[in-house]
Amino acid sequence: MQGLVQKALGGHIRSIARIITMVESESPYTEEIMKLIYPHTGNAHIIGITGSPGAGKSTLTDKLIDNFKQQGKNVGVIAVDPSSPFTGGAILADRIRMQRHSVDPNVYIRSMGTRGSLGGLAKSTYEAAMILDACGKDVIFIETVGVGQSEIDIVKIADSVCLILVPGMGDDIQIMKAGIMEIADVFVVNKADRDGFERVVAEVRIMLDLVKHGNWTPPVLTTVAEKAKGLPELTQSLMDHGKFLSESREGLDKKLKRITIEVEEILQREIARFTERTWKENCTPELLDSLLAKKTDPYTVAGKILEMVFVNN
Amino acid sequence: MFGKKELQEIQELKRSYEIAVEKVLLKNPERKKEFTTVGGIPLNRVYSPEDIQDQNYGSDIGYPGDYPYTRGVQPNMYRGRFWTMRMYAGFSTAEESNKRYRYLLAQGGSGLSVAFDLPTQIGYDSDHPMAQGECGKVGVAIDSLADMETLFDQIPLDKVSTSMTINAPAAVLLAMYICVGEKQGISMDRLSGTIQNDILKEYIARGTYIFPPKPSMRLITDIFGFCSENVPKWNTISISGYHIREAGSTAAQEVAFTLADAIAYVEAAIKAGLDPNVFGKRLSFFFNAHNGFLEEIAKFRAARRMWAQIMKTRFGVTDAKAQMLRFHTQTAGCTLTAQQPENNIVRVALQALSAVLGGTQSLHTNSMDEALALPTEKSVGIALKTQQIIAHESGVTDTVDPIAGSYAIEALTNDIQTMAEEYIRKIDDMDGMLVAIEKGYVQKQIQDAAYEYQKAIENEDLIVVGVNKFRMKEERRDLQLLKVDESVGRMQISKLKKMKETRDNIAVQNALEEVRTAARDESLNMMPRIIDAVKCYATEGEICGVLREEFGEYTENIVL
Amino acid sequence: MAEDKIRVVVAKPGLDGHDRGAKVIARALRDSGMEVIYTGLRQTPEQIVETAIQEDADAIGISILSGAHEYYFSKVIDLLKEKEASDIIVFGGGVIPEDDVPHLLEIGAGAIFGPGTPTTSCSEWLKNAVKEKRAMETR
């Protein structure tokens, strides 16, 4: 495993792709890989791109790649699409709009299916971003699924969250309700060559006045992604936010919070794993019968299982 | 359409008929629980006057040549002149295709239909990296006026009508055709033919788009405007349901999405200041003739009636010619099977018959070997003979619209119209076809239908003879297949190189800059500048290259 | 491993826009539980191969109706070799004359599915092919 990870850290694309797969499929090597990766992380600027379907997330990402490349950055993209809850299959088609970058050695694009995760992200999106970070990407875009409430997960893993709105979709209000207004660091009104974009800009500004901010006031920018209009400004804003984080108390808080969450999540996951295993080992037909006959109750059983988990480990 | 008393009698007869049916069903159940058309329209066991009782003969059906043209656009239809037997052809180099065209004309074909190779359709010259491996494969490679001159060598352009399947770069190819005419001494007002020029269906079904919708629509309306004044006999667009159907739509969707595209073109042209009574006369349509024989006939009739109503009520068009839906038909390529290919001759014959009974103005019949490769001369010959047999031997052409008044046909015609109007209403609610395409609505409907169709074949709900039933063991294919040599690309590139050395390159650069200026200024019509560029042998790739720089390129919108 | 999903790139090489088959097969593979990376139209062999590598795909499915199959299959297969990624399975379909199939298999295509092939045969074949491939790998 060490060899593979070393190759990945050296920028070997196939190795990077392979270890992402291993982590994504919860291979037994996951822990080992992440331990090897971890010391090399912390250099990349992770940018979340979120917004409703049809807002132009992929097209905007495609153009952002150009702009960050011009700044001499090495770019990674993780594009998340929903998996079918019935078959587990997925069609991952976000990269269609970025295919012209696929042969660029300084751009790595990876599609992920949500695989049962309910948020706008896949279960291992964060780990994949860490891997790209460690393997030399300066900027990592994470394009979310884009379906309302669940989108707020992005704030847990991205340094900067960029929310894309469009005129005439009628769903801007939905997004505002979903609490995404509070988490976005940069607002973009895309397709700003259409009627009604000024109204969306004005609405966002009004909403922003109602929300409390620290020392960063989220800018509201307009773009026409298809024509690459407004992209230099957006790029600058995102870079400014990255700089702000690296220099401010907010940035440090964000990092501390993320590390805390990370540990908590690992704990939860491990406890869940042990608990589930212990439960499966002890879930005898006799026990189920006595539950059915009300000779015992689920609380007592669960209590006993927990006892076993903590005593055994 | 029937008196009250008559209808009562019919209903009484129906009751005793139903009793008789019950008895039969007790003994033997029917083959299926539910019968539907290929496109999923429920079919009654039997149709009677009751099913079309609300219909008014005068206003809903009418006589041939009369509004709403349900029975056909000419008063006497094929008793006057048969449809144009127009075989889509073209492959390899201009020389090779020229030979095939002259063969087809000698065989009694009455019009040409040019197939271009993919680089030509997408505005790349043969030496472009994206053209590698594609030159001359699915059609003829045309880079410049020089190739076009060869393509129509010894074919008098005032005697034939030529249809060109070209969309995104239609303006360039039309310009070349006009220049070839001029060299033959034929002025452009004497040229007749069609360019497909239908970009919307490229976005939703066929895939040979170049530019984004807005500049594409402008190119189209520029062509409308230019031809209204200068090439009056030219059909400036062939609004195509064919490819929508090939991509997997149902018959009703084919009608709906084609007419919705047409509505978008008419709206754009009106917005550009053109008169629908004038350009409306030069709109033509292109439909698919698929397997469901009755449904297809009904589809053609419904489309004709709907278009007349749309032009009259939605756009206030008063000119009768501009209300008429004139259409070309091609039999359905997607129904051809690679297994037992000879069976395709029969499929094509039935499909062609439905187009004739549906009142088509021109027809292409597919060749039996097209699921395997491009057709050979022999198989093309059989396909053309199939049309001649329908025209001369079947007798269906001797009385106008013989199938009208069939209760089933009239009822199905109404069903298709109802379903298609529902789709058009949805598209209107979305603010028109451009938005519906951008949202992926149309693409999704077509893909869903395509997937259902595939599943129906796999579950054997739909039977395809020789594929999922009546298969034969140990099939030996002894068909001769046409193969396009890989050397075509090399030959084409060396021709192109030579041509570029001999032309006046300064004139070319100046002409291209003129094209650029026109592209930037919407008040200018682009056609005259494109003609000037073509005339000094600017290549298709150079002209489209300038337009790519000015207009940008379209990326498909996938909704799966 | 908890989940060993099959990942497959479905691509339309070249200029051919007939994507009904590609889309139907993409859906069918998804419905059989695979992750399908759909690249869309007009892909160069280089783009297809890079995509498969970045996505760590098990297989590449290409659909060609334009007659350019000889060119695209050999180019994709050669590039995979060049990138030391020949373990990625290449299969395809479209309008491909039977006579051309043996040569495509010879140069390294895993399977060619002609017109009329049920989508289930294709997904079953792919599942088995990936299983064999993974068994041979020491991951």
PDB file of C-alpha atoms in Angstrom, chain B residues 118-119 122 124 130-134 137-138 205-210 245-248 334 338-339 370-373 444 447-448 450-451 453-454 458 467 477 481 483 486 548 553 556 558-560, chain C residues 13-20 23-31 38-44 65-72 75 94-100 114-120:
ATOM      1  CA  LEU B 118     -19.483  14.247 -40.427  1.00  0.00           C
ATOM      2  CA  PRO B 119     -16.572  16.707 -40.666  1.00  0.00           C
ATOM      3  CA  ILE B 122     -19.762  19.939 -38.198  1.00  0.00           C
ATOM      4  CA  TYR B 124     -14.342  20.960 -40.100  1.00  0.00           C
ATOM      5  CA  MET B 130     -11.230  15.932 -35.342  1.00  0.00           C
ATOM      6  CA  ALA B 131     -11.805  14.748 -38.919  1.00  0.00           C
ATOM      7  CA  GLN B 132      -9.332  11.873 -38.554  1.00  0.00           C
ATOM      8  CA  GLY B 133     -10.938   8.582 -39.471  1.00  0.00           C
ATOM      9  CA  GLU B 134     -14.219  10.244 -40.469  1.00  0.00           C
ATOM     10  CA  LYS B 137     -17.521   7.763 -44.054  1.00  0.00           C
ATOM     11  CA  VAL B 138     -21.212   8.627 -43.730  1.00  0.00           C
ATOM     12  CA  ALA B 205     -31.670  14.204 -31.354  1.00  0.00           C
ATOM     13  CA  ARG B 206     -28.997  14.204 -34.037  1.00  0.00           C
ATOM     14  CA  GLY B 207     -25.936  15.843 -32.530  1.00  0.00           C
ATOM     15  CA  THR B 208     -24.320  17.700 -35.417  1.00  0.00           C
ATOM     16  CA  TYR B 209     -24.611  21.144 -33.876  1.00  0.00           C
ATOM     17  CA  ILE B 210     -21.823  23.718 -33.814  1.00  0.00           C
ATOM     18  CA  ARG B 245     -38.144   9.399 -33.978  1.00  0.00           C
ATOM     19  CA  GLU B 246     -34.865   7.646 -34.723  1.00  0.00           C
ATOM     20  CA  ALA B 247     -33.622   8.795 -31.327  1.00  0.00           C
ATOM     21  CA  GLY B 248     -36.501   6.835 -29.847  1.00  0.00           C
ATOM     22  CA  CYS B 334     -33.862   2.156 -36.566  1.00  0.00           C
ATOM     23  CA  ALA B 338     -28.804  -6.793 -38.948  1.00  0.00           C
ATOM     24  CA  GLN B 339     -30.322 -10.251 -38.576  1.00  0.00           C
ATOM     25  CA  GLU B 370     -28.113  -0.298 -43.692  1.00  0.00           C
ATOM     26  CA  ALA B 371     -28.004  -1.857 -40.241  1.00  0.00           C
ATOM     27  CA  LEU B 372     -24.650  -3.231 -41.334  1.00  0.00           C
ATOM     28  CA  ALA B 373     -22.999  -0.513 -43.384  1.00  0.00           C
ATOM     29  CA  LYS B 444     -35.674  13.302 -21.411  1.00  0.00           C
ATOM     30  CA  GLN B 447     -34.770   8.995 -23.974  1.00  0.00           C
ATOM     31  CA  ASP B 448     -37.483   7.608 -21.736  1.00  0.00           C
ATOM     32  CA  ALA B 450     -36.303   4.935 -26.297  1.00  0.00           C
ATOM     33  CA  TYR B 451     -35.574   3.015 -23.116  1.00  0.00           C
ATOM     34  CA  TYR B 453     -39.006   0.620 -26.477  1.00  0.00           C
ATOM     35  CA  GLN B 454     -35.781  -1.273 -25.830  1.00  0.00           C
ATOM     36  CA  GLU B 458     -36.262  -7.407 -24.454  1.00  0.00           C
ATOM     37  CA  VAL B 467     -34.329 -10.674 -33.615  1.00  0.00           C
ATOM     38  CA  ARG B 477     -24.598 -13.502 -44.536  1.00  0.00           C
ATOM     39  CA  LEU B 481     -21.020  -4.552 -48.056  1.00  0.00           C
ATOM     40  CA  LYS B 483     -16.606  -0.074 -47.479  1.00  0.00           C
ATOM     41  CA  GLU B 486      -9.260   4.879 -45.388  1.00  0.00           C
ATOM     42  CA  ARG B 548     -16.838  29.554 -34.030  1.00  0.00           C
ATOM     43  CA  GLU B 553     -19.689  26.433 -29.443  1.00  0.00           C
ATOM     44  CA  GLU B 556     -24.888  19.246 -25.077  1.00  0.00           C
ATOM     45  CA  ILE B 558     -27.510  15.640 -20.833  1.00  0.00           C
ATOM     46  CA  VAL B 559     -30.481  14.502 -18.842  1.00  0.00           C
ATOM     47  CA  LEU B 560     -30.371  10.764 -18.436  1.00  0.00           C
TER      48      LEU B 560
ATOM     49  CA  PRO C  13     -15.858   8.925 -30.053  1.00  0.00           C
ATOM     50  CA  GLY C  14     -15.591  11.182 -33.052  1.00  0.00           C
ATOM     51  CA  LEU C  15     -18.209  13.288 -34.683  1.00  0.00           C
ATOM     52  CA  ASP C  16     -21.113  10.836 -34.866  1.00  0.00           C
ATOM     53  CA  GLY C  17     -24.122  12.250 -33.034  1.00  0.00           C
ATOM     54  CA  HIS C  18     -26.327   9.158 -32.920  1.00  0.00           C
ATOM     55  CA  ASP C  19     -26.344   8.600 -29.194  1.00  0.00           C
ATOM     56  CA  ARG C  20     -29.549   6.624 -28.741  1.00  0.00           C
ATOM     57  CA  LYS C  23     -27.735   6.435 -23.796  1.00  0.00           C
ATOM     58  CA  VAL C  24     -29.826   3.274 -23.718  1.00  0.00           C
ATOM     59  CA  ILE C  25     -26.815   1.197 -22.730  1.00  0.00           C
ATOM     60  CA  ALA C  26     -25.757   3.789 -20.144  1.00  0.00           C
ATOM     61  CA  ARG C  27     -29.152   3.532 -18.519  1.00  0.00           C
ATOM     62  CA  ALA C  28     -29.200  -0.237 -18.716  1.00  0.00           C
ATOM     63  CA  LEU C  29     -25.777  -0.481 -17.054  1.00  0.00           C
ATOM     64  CA  ARG C  30     -26.891   1.948 -14.360  1.00  0.00           C
ATOM     65  CA  ASP C  31     -30.012  -0.119 -13.786  1.00  0.00           C
ATOM     66  CA  TYR C  38     -21.011   9.376 -19.447  1.00  0.00           C
ATOM     67  CA  THR C  39     -18.725  11.595 -21.515  1.00  0.00           C
ATOM     68  CA  GLY C  40     -21.126  12.744 -24.205  1.00  0.00           C
ATOM     69  CA  LEU C  41     -20.407  13.337 -27.863  1.00  0.00           C
ATOM     70  CA  ARG C  42     -17.314  14.186 -29.871  1.00  0.00           C
ATOM     71  CA  GLN C  43     -14.668  12.598 -27.713  1.00  0.00           C
ATOM     72  CA  THR C  44     -11.148  12.085 -28.943  1.00  0.00           C
ATOM     73  CA  LEU C  65     -22.339   4.233 -36.048  1.00  0.00           C
ATOM     74  CA  SER C  66     -20.277   6.219 -38.486  1.00  0.00           C
ATOM     75  CA  GLY C  67     -18.124   3.448 -39.896  1.00  0.00           C
ATOM     76  CA  ALA C  68     -15.029   4.806 -38.157  1.00  0.00           C
ATOM     77  CA  HIS C  69     -14.824   1.885 -35.692  1.00  0.00           C
ATOM     78  CA  GLU C  70     -11.514   0.519 -36.961  1.00  0.00           C
ATOM     79  CA  TYR C  71      -9.798   3.838 -36.330  1.00  0.00           C
ATOM     80  CA  TYR C  72     -11.271   4.545 -32.907  1.00  0.00           C
ATOM     81  CA  LYS C  75      -6.488   4.240 -31.213  1.00  0.00           C
ATOM     82  CA  GLY C  94     -23.061   0.262 -33.157  1.00  0.00           C
ATOM     83  CA  VAL C  95     -23.161  -0.259 -36.886  1.00  0.00           C
ATOM     84  CA  ILE C  96     -20.194  -2.599 -37.180  1.00  0.00           C
ATOM     85  CA  PRO C  97     -20.143  -5.147 -39.985  1.00  0.00           C
ATOM     86  CA  GLU C  98     -19.685  -8.730 -38.799  1.00  0.00           C
ATOM     87  CA  ASP C  99     -16.615  -9.091 -40.980  1.00  0.00           C
ATOM     88  CA  ASP C 100     -14.865  -6.339 -39.075  1.00  0.00           C
ATOM     89  CA  GLY C 114     -24.080  -5.820 -32.843  1.00  0.00           C
ATOM     90  CA  PRO C 115     -27.502  -4.310 -33.486  1.00  0.00           C
ATOM     91  CA  GLY C 116     -30.304  -6.181 -31.748  1.00  0.00           C
ATOM     92  CA  THR C 117     -28.242  -7.327 -28.756  1.00  0.00           C
ATOM     93  CA  PRO C 118     -30.345  -7.254 -25.578  1.00  0.00           C
ATOM     94  CA  THR C 119     -28.896  -4.802 -23.058  1.00  0.00           C
ATOM     95  CA  THR C 120     -28.950  -7.523 -20.429  1.00  0.00           C
TER      96      THR C 120
END
